Amino acid sequence: MKKTCVALACSTLLASGAVMAADSMKVGMMTTLSGPGAGLGIDIRDGFELAVKHLGGKLGGITTEVIVADDAQNPETAKQITERFIKRDQVDIATGVVFSNIMLAVGPAFFAAETFYISANAGPSQYAGAECNPYFFNVAWQNDNLHEAMGKHVQDKGFKKVAMVAPNYPAGKDALTGFKRFYKGEVADEVYTKLGQLDYAAEIAQIRASGADALYIFLPGGMGINFIKQYSQSGMLKKTPLFAPGFSGDEDVVKAVGPAMEGVFNTSHWYREMDNPVNQRFVADFQKDTGRLPTLYASQGYDAALLIDAAVKSVGGKIEDKAAFRKALETVKASSTRGEYHFGNNHYPVQNYYLREVVKNADGSVSNKYVGKVMDKHTDAYAKECKM
């Protein structure tokens, strides 16, 4: 980060405790760009970079360099990148992590360095509750939230016996915990798979044998694509309806699976048809620039950049004033693709959650369509454990 001042005046100001406005800053974008989860990280990166482009290459009026690195969905690789971001690159702000096991692995180093981390996805329950941290903000949602919304929908629809599938890692456990918080019927089976698994023949046979009248899955990225393809090919999709969080029914999955996705319901804090100028510009330009429909991951990357922009602007570019910048992040009214939201005491968003359905379009293609609101201004279950 650079500051503008004459040497003598600058030393005097720093000695007095004054903080000068930066004329440039660095954002470390570490995300998953290879492997089964690559599509998620690519969308976060592209959404973030689109926002920076819309803002003329500046966040908060400051020229911004975005340093992009691929964590390859590997915690050890992520730790190495984190050390490089902090020591060599000296990033002012970090963002981008998709998977919660990686976020839990790298969070302590960012927090110890007093580097603000603006999560564009990973929202582990630990950082929402007892391990909440003044340097961590999540602009997406707490891991349980989309699953809570779908648990409520499935409960409201009267399903009596639901099977559930998720990968065996922190976000997978948070997901099914969230679903069960609102779904009160019988759990026919609760299946945890290997993270990154792509063959689900055994799990589908297990679901078939369970006698479930509905299935809920949390399988992000390539995991979800492969599972839904195999589930449809097995004939189970017509027998036992499939419900999912937004990303397992999002446009990248829909495009990869095709017409077999028709009729799948999914929950999200954002939907493509949201009628506000920020979202309309985001959707149009994302499609124009990338040739694909935006996912909720892309919207989260975009919103992370908008939050940083608003907070930096609020402190007049004085991002080294940590207390002032934290206060700005907590309270600033940032523009957003999803409309209005605000942070709870644990720095996770309080926001609405919606139901979407994958429908067939006039041209024979399938895509997500807004159905209705499921939750209004919902706060995560862990906020009460946060002592900030």
mmCIF file of C-alpha atoms in Angstrom:
data_model
loop_
_atom_site.group_PDB
_atom_site.id
_atom_site.type_symbol
_atom_site.label_atom_id
_atom_site.label_comp_id
_atom_site.label_asym_id
_atom_site.label_seq_id
_atom_site.Cartn_x
_atom_site.Cartn_y
_atom_site.Cartn_z
ATOM 1 C CA MET A 1 0.000 0.000 0.000
ATOM 2 C CA LYS A 2 1.271 3.494 -0.839
ATOM 3 C CA LYS A 3 0.638 6.779 0.875
ATOM 4 C CA THR A 4 0.987 10.254 -0.540
ATOM 5 C CA CYS A 5 2.871 12.787 1.606
ATOM 6 C CA VAL A 6 6.087 14.799 1.697
ATOM 7 C CA ALA A 7 8.713 12.893 3.714
ATOM 8 C CA LEU A 8 9.065 15.347 6.630
ATOM 9 C CA ALA A 9 5.328 15.984 6.889
ATOM 10 C CA CYS A 10 4.607 12.268 6.648
ATOM 11 C CA SER A 11 6.988 11.371 9.479
ATOM 12 C CA THR A 12 5.443 14.077 11.649
ATOM 13 C CA LEU A 13 1.927 12.831 10.975
ATOM 14 C CA LEU A 14 2.824 9.216 11.667
ATOM 15 C CA ALA A 15 4.540 10.172 14.904
ATOM 16 C CA SER A 16 1.378 11.929 15.993
ATOM 17 C CA GLY A 17 -0.706 8.835 15.231
ATOM 18 C CA ALA A 18 -2.410 10.259 12.138
ATOM 19 C CA VAL A 19 -3.234 7.887 9.274
ATOM 20 C CA MET A 20 -2.887 8.999 5.674
ATOM 21 C CA ALA A 21 -5.147 7.920 2.840
ATOM 22 C CA ALA A 22 -3.742 5.219 0.577
ATOM 23 C CA ASP A 23 -3.353 5.839 -3.130
ATOM 24 C CA SER A 24 -3.262 2.118 -3.974
ATOM 25 C CA MET A 25 -4.055 -1.187 -2.283
ATOM 26 C CA LYS A 26 -3.727 -4.915 -2.846
ATOM 27 C CA VAL A 27 -6.445 -7.525 -2.545
ATOM 28 C CA GLY A 28 -5.396 -11.167 -2.269
ATOM 29 C CA MET A 29 -7.901 -13.362 -4.115
ATOM 30 C CA MET A 30 -7.196 -16.976 -3.123
ATOM 31 C CA THR A 31 -9.828 -19.333 -4.470
ATOM 32 C CA THR A 32 -10.321 -22.764 -6.055
ATOM 33 C CA LEU A 33 -9.484 -22.607 -9.762
ATOM 34 C CA SER A 34 -8.662 -26.273 -10.453
ATOM 35 C CA GLY A 35 -10.199 -29.627 -9.561
ATOM 36 C CA PRO A 36 -13.877 -30.550 -9.037
ATOM 37 C CA GLY A 37 -14.661 -27.258 -7.245
ATOM 38 C CA ALA A 38 -13.032 -25.019 -9.855
ATOM 39 C CA GLY A 39 -16.283 -23.657 -11.274
ATOM 40 C CA LEU A 40 -17.164 -22.113 -7.914
ATOM 41 C CA GLY A 41 -13.875 -20.291 -7.517
ATOM 42 C CA ILE A 42 -13.867 -19.151 -11.130
ATOM 43 C CA ASP A 43 -17.297 -17.584 -10.640
ATOM 44 C CA ILE A 44 -16.213 -15.817 -7.434
ATOM 45 C CA ARG A 45 -13.104 -14.481 -9.162
ATOM 46 C CA ASP A 46 -15.004 -13.363 -12.263
ATOM 47 C CA GLY A 47 -17.747 -11.703 -10.201
ATOM 48 C CA PHE A 48 -15.196 -9.834 -8.094
ATOM 49 C CA GLU A 49 -13.190 -8.713 -11.123
ATOM 50 C CA LEU A 50 -16.363 -7.537 -12.888
ATOM 51 C CA ALA A 51 -17.142 -5.278 -9.929
ATOM 52 C CA VAL A 52 -13.619 -3.856 -10.000
ATOM 53 C CA LYS A 53 -14.048 -3.255 -13.732
ATOM 54 C CA HIS A 54 -17.380 -1.502 -13.128
ATOM 55 C CA LEU A 55 -15.649 0.681 -10.542
ATOM 56 C CA GLY A 56 -12.947 1.761 -12.975
ATOM 57 C CA GLY A 57 -10.195 -0.421 -11.515
ATOM 58 C CA LYS A 58 -10.580 1.187 -8.112
ATOM 59 C CA LEU A 59 -12.207 0.157 -4.836
ATOM 60 C CA GLY A 60 -13.171 3.086 -2.644
ATOM 61 C CA GLY A 61 -11.569 5.392 -5.163
ATOM 62 C CA ILE A 62 -8.178 3.714 -4.694
ATOM 63 C CA THR A 63 -6.324 1.956 -7.517
ATOM 64 C CA THR A 64 -6.609 -1.731 -6.675
ATOM 65 C CA GLU A 65 -4.387 -4.648 -7.642
ATOM 66 C CA VAL A 66 -6.121 -8.020 -7.359
ATOM 67 C CA ILE A 67 -3.576 -10.823 -6.864
ATOM 68 C CA VAL A 68 -5.165 -14.149 -7.828
ATOM 69 C CA ALA A 69 -3.962 -17.547 -6.600
ATOM 70 C CA ASP A 70 -5.342 -21.090 -6.923
ATOM 71 C CA ASP A 71 -5.611 -23.022 -3.645
ATOM 72 C CA ALA A 72 -6.428 -26.190 -5.673
ATOM 73 C CA GLN A 73 -8.851 -27.135 -2.873
ATOM 74 C CA ASN A 74 -5.810 -28.098 -0.785
ATOM 75 C CA PRO A 75 -5.355 -26.684 2.743
ATOM 76 C CA GLU A 76 -1.544 -26.967 2.631
ATOM 77 C CA THR A 77 -1.375 -25.103 -0.676
ATOM 78 C CA ALA A 78 -3.718 -22.498 0.802
ATOM 79 C CA LYS A 79 -1.440 -22.017 3.821
ATOM 80 C CA GLN A 80 1.531 -21.390 1.542
ATOM 81 C CA ILE A 81 -0.437 -18.824 -0.467
ATOM 82 C CA THR A 82 -1.576 -17.141 2.747
ATOM 83 C CA GLU A 83 2.012 -16.771 3.937
ATOM 84 C CA ARG A 84 2.963 -15.283 0.558
ATOM 85 C CA PHE A 85 0.025 -12.891 0.631
ATOM 86 C CA ILE A 86 0.943 -11.667 4.110
ATOM 87 C CA LYS A 87 4.749 -11.557 3.971
ATOM 88 C CA ARG A 88 5.699 -10.993 0.335
ATOM 89 C CA ASP A 89 2.679 -9.375 -1.276
ATOM 90 C CA GLN A 90 1.576 -7.546 1.886
ATOM 91 C CA VAL A 91 -2.059 -7.575 0.806
ATOM 92 C CA ASP A 92 -4.343 -5.122 2.557
ATOM 93 C CA ILE A 93 -7.453 -7.333 2.290
ATOM 94 C CA ALA A 94 -8.008 -11.005 1.410
ATOM 95 C CA THR A 95 -11.000 -12.824 -0.079
ATOM 96 C CA GLY A 96 -12.055 -15.709 -2.318
ATOM 97 C CA VAL A 97 -11.945 -18.982 -0.349
ATOM 98 C CA VAL A 98 -14.710 -21.401 -1.373
ATOM 99 C CA PHE A 99 -14.361 -24.334 1.027
ATOM 100 C CA SER A 100 -14.690 -24.064 4.798
ATOM 101 C CA ASN A 101 -11.917 -26.539 5.648
ATOM 102 C CA ILE A 102 -9.544 -24.213 3.791
ATOM 103 C CA MET A 103 -10.984 -21.135 5.506
ATOM 104 C CA LEU A 104 -10.445 -22.728 8.921
ATOM 105 C CA ALA A 105 -6.862 -23.603 7.933
ATOM 106 C CA VAL A 106 -5.868 -20.095 6.793
ATOM 107 C CA GLY A 107 -8.015 -17.864 8.994
ATOM 108 C CA PRO A 108 -5.671 -17.832 12.017
ATOM 109 C CA ALA A 109 -2.734 -16.521 9.952
ATOM 110 C CA PHE A 110 -4.787 -13.696 8.426
ATOM 111 C CA PHE A 111 -6.237 -12.760 11.808
ATOM 112 C CA ALA A 112 -2.808 -12.793 13.528
ATOM 113 C CA ALA A 113 -1.513 -10.447 10.819
ATOM 114 C CA GLU A 114 -4.564 -8.185 11.325
ATOM 115 C CA THR A 115 -5.462 -8.625 7.655
ATOM 116 C CA PHE A 116 -9.173 -8.210 7.043
ATOM 117 C CA TYR A 117 -10.719 -11.244 5.388
ATOM 118 C CA ILE A 118 -13.929 -10.655 3.407
ATOM 119 C CA SER A 119 -15.355 -14.095 2.676
ATOM 120 C CA ALA A 120 -17.181 -14.387 -0.627
ATOM 121 C CA ASN A 121 -18.391 -17.859 0.304
ATOM 122 C CA ALA A 122 -16.898 -19.968 3.107
ATOM 123 C CA GLY A 123 -18.972 -19.396 6.242
ATOM 124 C CA PRO A 124 -17.998 -21.981 8.878
ATOM 125 C CA SER A 125 -20.036 -22.195 12.058
ATOM 126 C CA GLN A 126 -16.854 -21.786 14.120
ATOM 127 C CA TYR A 127 -16.270 -18.230 12.854
ATOM 128 C CA ALA A 128 -19.956 -17.424 13.298
ATOM 129 C CA GLY A 129 -19.955 -18.493 16.939
ATOM 130 C CA ALA A 130 -17.348 -18.845 19.661
ATOM 131 C CA GLU A 131 -14.398 -18.264 17.292
ATOM 132 C CA CYS A 132 -15.822 -15.110 15.682
ATOM 133 C CA ASN A 133 -13.084 -12.606 14.880
ATOM 134 C CA PRO A 134 -12.954 -8.835 14.323
ATOM 135 C CA TYR A 135 -10.982 -9.383 11.105
ATOM 136 C CA PHE A 136 -13.428 -11.838 9.523
ATOM 137 C CA PHE A 137 -16.524 -10.766 7.582
ATOM 138 C CA ASN A 138 -18.737 -13.023 5.473
ATOM 139 C CA VAL A 139 -20.644 -11.308 2.664
ATOM 140 C CA ALA A 140 -22.344 -14.530 1.488
ATOM 141 C CA TRP A 141 -24.110 -16.600 4.185
ATOM 142 C CA GLN A 142 -23.340 -18.788 7.162
ATOM 143 C CA ASN A 143 -22.886 -22.417 6.111
ATOM 144 C CA ASP A 144 -26.178 -23.565 7.612
ATOM 145 C CA ASN A 145 -28.430 -20.877 6.134
ATOM 146 C CA LEU A 146 -29.366 -22.108 2.647
ATOM 147 C CA HIS A 147 -29.950 -25.541 4.161
ATOM 148 C CA GLU A 148 -32.131 -24.115 6.913
ATOM 149 C CA ALA A 149 -34.273 -22.437 4.253
ATOM 150 C CA MET A 150 -34.683 -25.701 2.348
ATOM 151 C CA GLY A 151 -35.366 -27.618 5.567
ATOM 152 C CA LYS A 152 -38.206 -25.194 6.230
ATOM 153 C CA HIS A 153 -39.564 -25.586 2.676
ATOM 154 C CA VAL A 154 -39.445 -29.407 2.782
ATOM 155 C CA GLN A 155 -41.117 -29.360 6.202
ATOM 156 C CA ASP A 156 -43.834 -26.989 4.954
ATOM 157 C CA LYS A 157 -44.485 -29.282 1.979
ATOM 158 C CA GLY A 158 -45.208 -32.187 4.294
ATOM 159 C CA PHE A 159 -42.455 -34.655 3.405
ATOM 160 C CA LYS A 160 -42.217 -37.267 6.140
ATOM 161 C CA LYS A 161 -39.009 -39.192 5.506
ATOM 162 C CA VAL A 162 -35.965 -37.496 3.968
ATOM 163 C CA ALA A 163 -32.542 -38.893 3.080
ATOM 164 C CA MET A 164 -29.554 -36.517 3.105
ATOM 165 C CA VAL A 165 -26.142 -36.566 1.425
ATOM 166 C CA ALA A 166 -23.148 -34.275 2.044
ATOM 167 C CA PRO A 167 -19.338 -34.488 1.905
ATOM 168 C CA ASN A 168 -17.561 -35.250 5.168
ATOM 169 C CA TYR A 169 -15.972 -31.880 5.952
ATOM 170 C CA PRO A 170 -17.000 -28.842 8.072
ATOM 171 C CA ALA A 171 -19.427 -27.272 5.593
ATOM 172 C CA GLY A 172 -21.036 -30.660 4.899
ATOM 173 C CA LYS A 173 -21.757 -31.161 8.578
ATOM 174 C CA ASP A 174 -23.005 -27.567 8.942
ATOM 175 C CA ALA A 175 -25.271 -28.137 5.937
ATOM 176 C CA LEU A 176 -27.142 -31.122 7.305
ATOM 177 C CA THR A 177 -27.259 -29.580 10.781
ATOM 178 C CA GLY A 178 -28.929 -26.530 9.252
ATOM 179 C CA PHE A 179 -31.436 -28.600 7.280
ATOM 180 C CA LYS A 180 -32.408 -30.604 10.375
ATOM 181 C CA ARG A 181 -32.834 -27.432 12.393
ATOM 182 C CA PHE A 182 -36.024 -26.720 10.414
ATOM 183 C CA TYR A 183 -36.993 -30.132 9.043
ATOM 184 C CA LYS A 184 -38.686 -32.076 11.845
ATOM 185 C CA GLY A 185 -39.666 -35.268 10.009
ATOM 186 C CA GLU A 186 -37.886 -38.621 9.994
ATOM 187 C CA VAL A 187 -34.327 -38.831 8.661
ATOM 188 C CA ALA A 188 -34.335 -41.937 6.455
ATOM 189 C CA ASP A 189 -30.543 -41.872 6.054
ATOM 190 C CA GLU A 190 -27.693 -39.402 6.593
ATOM 191 C CA VAL A 191 -24.816 -40.142 4.227
ATOM 192 C CA TYR A 192 -21.400 -38.455 4.364
ATOM 193 C CA THR A 193 -19.168 -38.927 1.333
ATOM 194 C CA LYS A 194 -15.529 -38.204 0.588
ATOM 195 C CA LEU A 195 -14.847 -34.566 -0.327
ATOM 196 C CA GLY A 196 -14.313 -34.425 -4.090
ATOM 197 C CA GLN A 197 -15.974 -37.802 -4.719
ATOM 198 C CA LEU A 198 -17.408 -38.198 -8.218
ATOM 199 C CA ASP A 199 -18.939 -41.712 -8.282
ATOM 200 C CA TYR A 200 -22.123 -42.150 -6.240
ATOM 201 C CA ALA A 201 -23.475 -45.539 -7.302
ATOM 202 C CA ALA A 202 -23.220 -46.953 -3.770
ATOM 203 C CA GLU A 203 -24.854 -43.915 -2.178
ATOM 204 C CA ILE A 204 -27.742 -43.923 -4.661
ATOM 205 C CA ALA A 205 -28.381 -47.607 -3.928
ATOM 206 C CA GLN A 206 -28.359 -46.766 -0.216
ATOM 207 C CA ILE A 207 -30.902 -43.968 -0.754
ATOM 208 C CA ARG A 208 -33.106 -46.299 -2.798
ATOM 209 C CA ALA A 209 -33.093 -48.826 0.048
ATOM 210 C CA SER A 210 -33.865 -46.201 2.689
ATOM 211 C CA GLY A 211 -37.479 -45.721 1.592
ATOM 212 C CA ALA A 212 -37.121 -41.926 1.681
ATOM 213 C CA ASP A 213 -39.889 -39.820 0.119
ATOM 214 C CA ALA A 214 -37.437 -36.965 -0.656
ATOM 215 C CA LEU A 215 -33.691 -36.392 -0.928
ATOM 216 C CA TYR A 216 -31.658 -33.387 0.166
ATOM 217 C CA ILE A 217 -28.075 -32.961 -1.063
ATOM 218 C CA PHE A 218 -25.187 -30.610 -0.360
ATOM 219 C CA LEU A 219 -22.607 -31.426 -3.039
ATOM 220 C CA PRO A 220 -20.941 -28.293 -4.434
ATOM 221 C CA GLY A 221 -19.214 -28.077 -7.811
ATOM 222 C CA GLY A 222 -18.373 -31.191 -9.783
ATOM 223 C CA MET A 223 -19.626 -33.381 -6.936
ATOM 224 C CA GLY A 224 -23.178 -32.117 -7.424
ATOM 225 C CA ILE A 225 -23.013 -32.312 -11.205
ATOM 226 C CA ASN A 226 -21.950 -35.951 -11.137
ATOM 227 C CA PHE A 227 -24.392 -36.927 -8.410
ATOM 228 C CA ILE A 228 -27.429 -35.385 -10.124
ATOM 229 C CA LYS A 229 -26.502 -36.945 -13.467
ATOM 230 C CA GLN A 230 -26.162 -40.374 -11.864
ATOM 231 C CA TYR A 231 -29.283 -39.910 -9.736
ATOM 232 C CA SER A 232 -31.324 -39.016 -12.815
ATOM 233 C CA GLN A 233 -29.876 -41.908 -14.856
ATOM 234 C CA SER A 234 -30.807 -44.309 -12.062
ATOM 235 C CA GLY A 235 -34.466 -43.323 -12.396
ATOM 236 C CA MET A 236 -34.550 -42.139 -8.785
ATOM 237 C CA LEU A 237 -35.164 -38.463 -9.636
ATOM 238 C CA LYS A 238 -38.713 -39.273 -10.813
ATOM 239 C CA LYS A 239 -39.370 -41.524 -7.824
ATOM 240 C CA THR A 240 -37.786 -39.545 -4.981
ATOM 241 C CA PRO A 241 -37.702 -35.763 -5.602
ATOM 242 C CA LEU A 242 -34.429 -33.935 -5.139
ATOM 243 C CA PHE A 243 -33.977 -30.725 -3.124
ATOM 244 C CA ALA A 244 -30.758 -28.748 -2.905
ATOM 245 C CA PRO A 245 -29.125 -25.523 -1.741
ATOM 246 C CA GLY A 246 -28.777 -22.845 -4.407
ATOM 247 C CA PHE A 247 -25.333 -23.824 -5.639
ATOM 248 C CA SER A 248 -26.285 -27.469 -6.244
ATOM 249 C CA GLY A 249 -29.107 -26.232 -8.455
ATOM 250 C CA ASP A 250 -27.314 -23.211 -9.870
ATOM 251 C CA GLU A 251 -26.702 -22.333 -13.505
ATOM 252 C CA ASP A 252 -23.329 -24.070 -13.823
ATOM 253 C CA VAL A 253 -24.856 -27.325 -12.554
ATOM 254 C CA VAL A 254 -28.024 -26.841 -14.629
ATOM 255 C CA LYS A 255 -25.963 -26.313 -17.786
ATOM 256 C CA ALA A 256 -23.822 -29.383 -17.124
ATOM 257 C CA VAL A 257 -26.722 -31.706 -16.235
ATOM 258 C CA GLY A 258 -29.259 -30.401 -18.767
ATOM 259 C CA PRO A 259 -33.009 -31.193 -18.964
ATOM 260 C CA ALA A 260 -32.811 -33.810 -16.209
ATOM 261 C CA MET A 261 -32.572 -30.891 -13.743
ATOM 262 C CA GLU A 262 -36.137 -29.754 -14.499
ATOM 263 C CA GLY A 263 -38.251 -29.613 -11.362
ATOM 264 C CA VAL A 264 -35.367 -29.464 -8.868
ATOM 265 C CA PHE A 265 -36.016 -26.874 -6.130
ATOM 266 C CA ASN A 266 -33.153 -24.964 -4.537
ATOM 267 C CA THR A 267 -32.737 -22.164 -1.995
ATOM 268 C CA SER A 268 -30.596 -19.046 -2.229
ATOM 269 C CA HIS A 269 -30.168 -15.525 -0.870
ATOM 270 C CA TRP A 270 -30.059 -14.261 -4.476
ATOM 271 C CA TYR A 271 -31.840 -14.952 -7.741
ATOM 272 C CA ARG A 272 -31.067 -13.764 -11.228
ATOM 273 C CA GLU A 273 -34.345 -11.880 -11.773
ATOM 274 C CA MET A 274 -33.892 -9.589 -8.738
ATOM 275 C CA ASP A 275 -35.284 -6.226 -9.770
ATOM 276 C CA ASN A 276 -32.650 -3.719 -8.714
ATOM 277 C CA PRO A 277 -30.204 -1.723 -10.867
ATOM 278 C CA VAL A 278 -27.064 -3.245 -9.336
ATOM 279 C CA ASN A 279 -28.211 -6.788 -10.040
ATOM 280 C CA GLN A 280 -29.504 -6.007 -13.515
ATOM 281 C CA ARG A 281 -26.138 -4.521 -14.521
ATOM 282 C CA PHE A 282 -24.253 -7.402 -12.922
ATOM 283 C CA VAL A 283 -26.321 -10.097 -14.664
ATOM 284 C CA ALA A 284 -26.178 -8.432 -18.081
ATOM 285 C CA ASP A 285 -22.454 -7.694 -18.021
ATOM 286 C CA PHE A 286 -21.436 -11.007 -16.467
ATOM 287 C CA GLN A 287 -23.226 -12.844 -19.255
ATOM 288 C CA LYS A 288 -21.769 -10.493 -21.847
ATOM 289 C CA ASP A 289 -18.193 -10.838 -20.558
ATOM 290 C CA THR A 290 -18.145 -14.566 -19.797
ATOM 291 C CA GLY A 291 -20.790 -16.048 -22.081
ATOM 292 C CA ARG A 292 -22.495 -17.815 -19.174
ATOM 293 C CA LEU A 293 -25.319 -17.081 -16.764
ATOM 294 C CA PRO A 294 -24.122 -15.904 -13.345
ATOM 295 C CA THR A 295 -24.384 -18.159 -10.313
ATOM 296 C CA LEU A 296 -24.847 -17.160 -6.691
ATOM 297 C CA TYR A 297 -21.045 -17.572 -6.337
ATOM 298 C CA ALA A 298 -20.501 -14.903 -8.970
ATOM 299 C CA SER A 299 -22.971 -12.615 -7.203
ATOM 300 C CA GLN A 300 -21.086 -13.140 -3.935
ATOM 301 C CA GLY A 301 -17.760 -12.242 -5.530
ATOM 302 C CA TYR A 302 -19.345 -9.103 -6.946
ATOM 303 C CA ASP A 303 -20.895 -8.176 -3.593
ATOM 304 C CA ALA A 304 -17.592 -8.718 -1.754
ATOM 305 C CA ALA A 305 -15.966 -6.116 -3.986
ATOM 306 C CA LEU A 306 -18.875 -3.715 -3.465
ATOM 307 C CA LEU A 307 -18.560 -4.061 0.317
ATOM 308 C CA ILE A 308 -14.831 -3.312 0.210
ATOM 309 C CA ASP A 309 -15.494 -0.361 -2.084
ATOM 310 C CA ALA A 310 -18.098 1.135 0.246
ATOM 311 C CA ALA A 311 -16.001 0.615 3.391
ATOM 312 C CA VAL A 312 -12.802 2.063 1.906
ATOM 313 C CA LYS A 313 -14.760 5.042 0.656
ATOM 314 C CA SER A 314 -16.336 5.481 4.102
ATOM 315 C CA VAL A 315 -12.926 5.875 5.790
ATOM 316 C CA GLY A 316 -11.605 8.149 3.061
ATOM 317 C CA GLY A 317 -9.050 5.563 1.971
ATOM 318 C CA LYS A 318 -7.451 5.358 5.443
ATOM 319 C CA ILE A 319 -7.459 1.565 5.504
ATOM 320 C CA GLU A 320 -4.546 1.343 7.940
ATOM 321 C CA ASP A 321 -6.832 2.704 10.633
ATOM 322 C CA LYS A 322 -7.981 -0.802 11.537
ATOM 323 C CA ALA A 323 -10.613 0.249 14.065
ATOM 324 C CA ALA A 324 -12.217 2.743 11.694
ATOM 325 C CA PHE A 325 -12.131 0.310 8.775
ATOM 326 C CA ARG A 326 -13.691 -2.446 10.874
ATOM 327 C CA LYS A 327 -16.463 -0.067 11.947
ATOM 328 C CA ALA A 328 -17.053 0.886 8.329
ATOM 329 C CA LEU A 329 -17.344 -2.755 7.273
ATOM 330 C CA GLU A 330 -19.813 -3.373 10.099
ATOM 331 C CA THR A 331 -22.091 -0.429 9.389
ATOM 332 C CA VAL A 332 -21.681 0.842 5.841
ATOM 333 C CA LYS A 333 -24.690 0.584 3.501
ATOM 334 C CA ALA A 334 -23.049 -1.212 0.590
ATOM 335 C CA SER A 335 -24.690 -1.725 -2.775
ATOM 336 C CA SER A 336 -25.515 -5.354 -3.479
ATOM 337 C CA THR A 337 -26.896 -7.661 -6.160
ATOM 338 C CA ARG A 338 -29.285 -9.124 -3.540
ATOM 339 C CA GLY A 339 -30.630 -5.788 -2.318
ATOM 340 C CA GLU A 340 -30.500 -4.754 1.319
ATOM 341 C CA TYR A 341 -28.679 -6.777 3.979
ATOM 342 C CA HIS A 342 -26.765 -5.957 7.156
ATOM 343 C CA PHE A 343 -24.245 -7.697 9.399
ATOM 344 C CA GLY A 344 -25.096 -9.326 12.679
ATOM 345 C CA ASN A 345 -22.842 -9.047 15.720
ATOM 346 C CA ASN A 346 -20.713 -11.920 14.364
ATOM 347 C CA HIS A 347 -20.074 -10.262 10.968
ATOM 348 C CA TYR A 348 -22.381 -12.634 9.069
ATOM 349 C CA PRO A 349 -25.251 -11.247 6.979
ATOM 350 C CA VAL A 350 -28.817 -10.929 8.186
ATOM 351 C CA GLN A 351 -30.847 -11.332 4.995
ATOM 352 C CA ASN A 352 -33.720 -12.963 3.129
ATOM 353 C CA TYR A 353 -33.678 -16.463 1.618
ATOM 354 C CA TYR A 354 -35.642 -17.521 -1.459
ATOM 355 C CA LEU A 355 -36.908 -20.621 -3.251
ATOM 356 C CA ARG A 356 -35.974 -21.232 -6.886
ATOM 357 C CA GLU A 357 -37.034 -23.978 -9.295
ATOM 358 C CA VAL A 358 -35.229 -25.307 -12.357
ATOM 359 C CA VAL A 359 -37.705 -24.877 -15.230
ATOM 360 C CA LYS A 360 -37.756 -25.574 -18.967
ATOM 361 C CA ASN A 361 -37.583 -22.491 -21.189
ATOM 362 C CA ALA A 362 -39.311 -21.937 -24.530
ATOM 363 C CA ASP A 363 -36.122 -22.902 -26.411
ATOM 364 C CA GLY A 364 -35.894 -26.227 -24.580
ATOM 365 C CA SER A 365 -33.096 -25.144 -22.246
ATOM 366 C CA VAL A 366 -33.456 -25.194 -18.451
ATOM 367 C CA SER A 367 -32.617 -22.501 -15.907
ATOM 368 C CA ASN A 368 -33.494 -21.311 -12.424
ATOM 369 C CA LYS A 369 -36.633 -19.295 -11.806
ATOM 370 C CA TYR A 370 -37.692 -17.417 -8.681
ATOM 371 C CA VAL A 371 -40.601 -19.025 -6.800
ATOM 372 C CA GLY A 372 -40.943 -17.098 -3.538
ATOM 373 C CA LYS A 373 -39.454 -15.977 -0.227
ATOM 374 C CA VAL A 374 -38.763 -18.652 2.399
ATOM 375 C CA MET A 375 -37.141 -16.637 5.211
ATOM 376 C CA ASP A 376 -37.210 -12.936 6.058
ATOM 377 C CA LYS A 377 -34.187 -11.151 7.602
ATOM 378 C CA HIS A 378 -32.838 -14.430 8.930
ATOM 379 C CA THR A 379 -29.995 -14.511 11.493
ATOM 380 C CA ASP A 380 -27.733 -17.563 11.801
ATOM 381 C CA ALA A 381 -28.012 -19.837 14.824
ATOM 382 C CA TYR A 382 -24.479 -19.217 16.102
ATOM 383 C CA ALA A 383 -24.527 -15.436 16.512
ATOM 384 C CA LYS A 384 -25.515 -15.729 20.167
ATOM 385 C CA GLU A 385 -22.217 -17.537 20.876
ATOM 386 C CA CYS A 386 -20.125 -14.671 19.468
ATOM 387 C CA LYS A 387 -18.761 -12.363 22.154
ATOM 388 C CA MET A 388 -17.412 -9.548 19.967
#
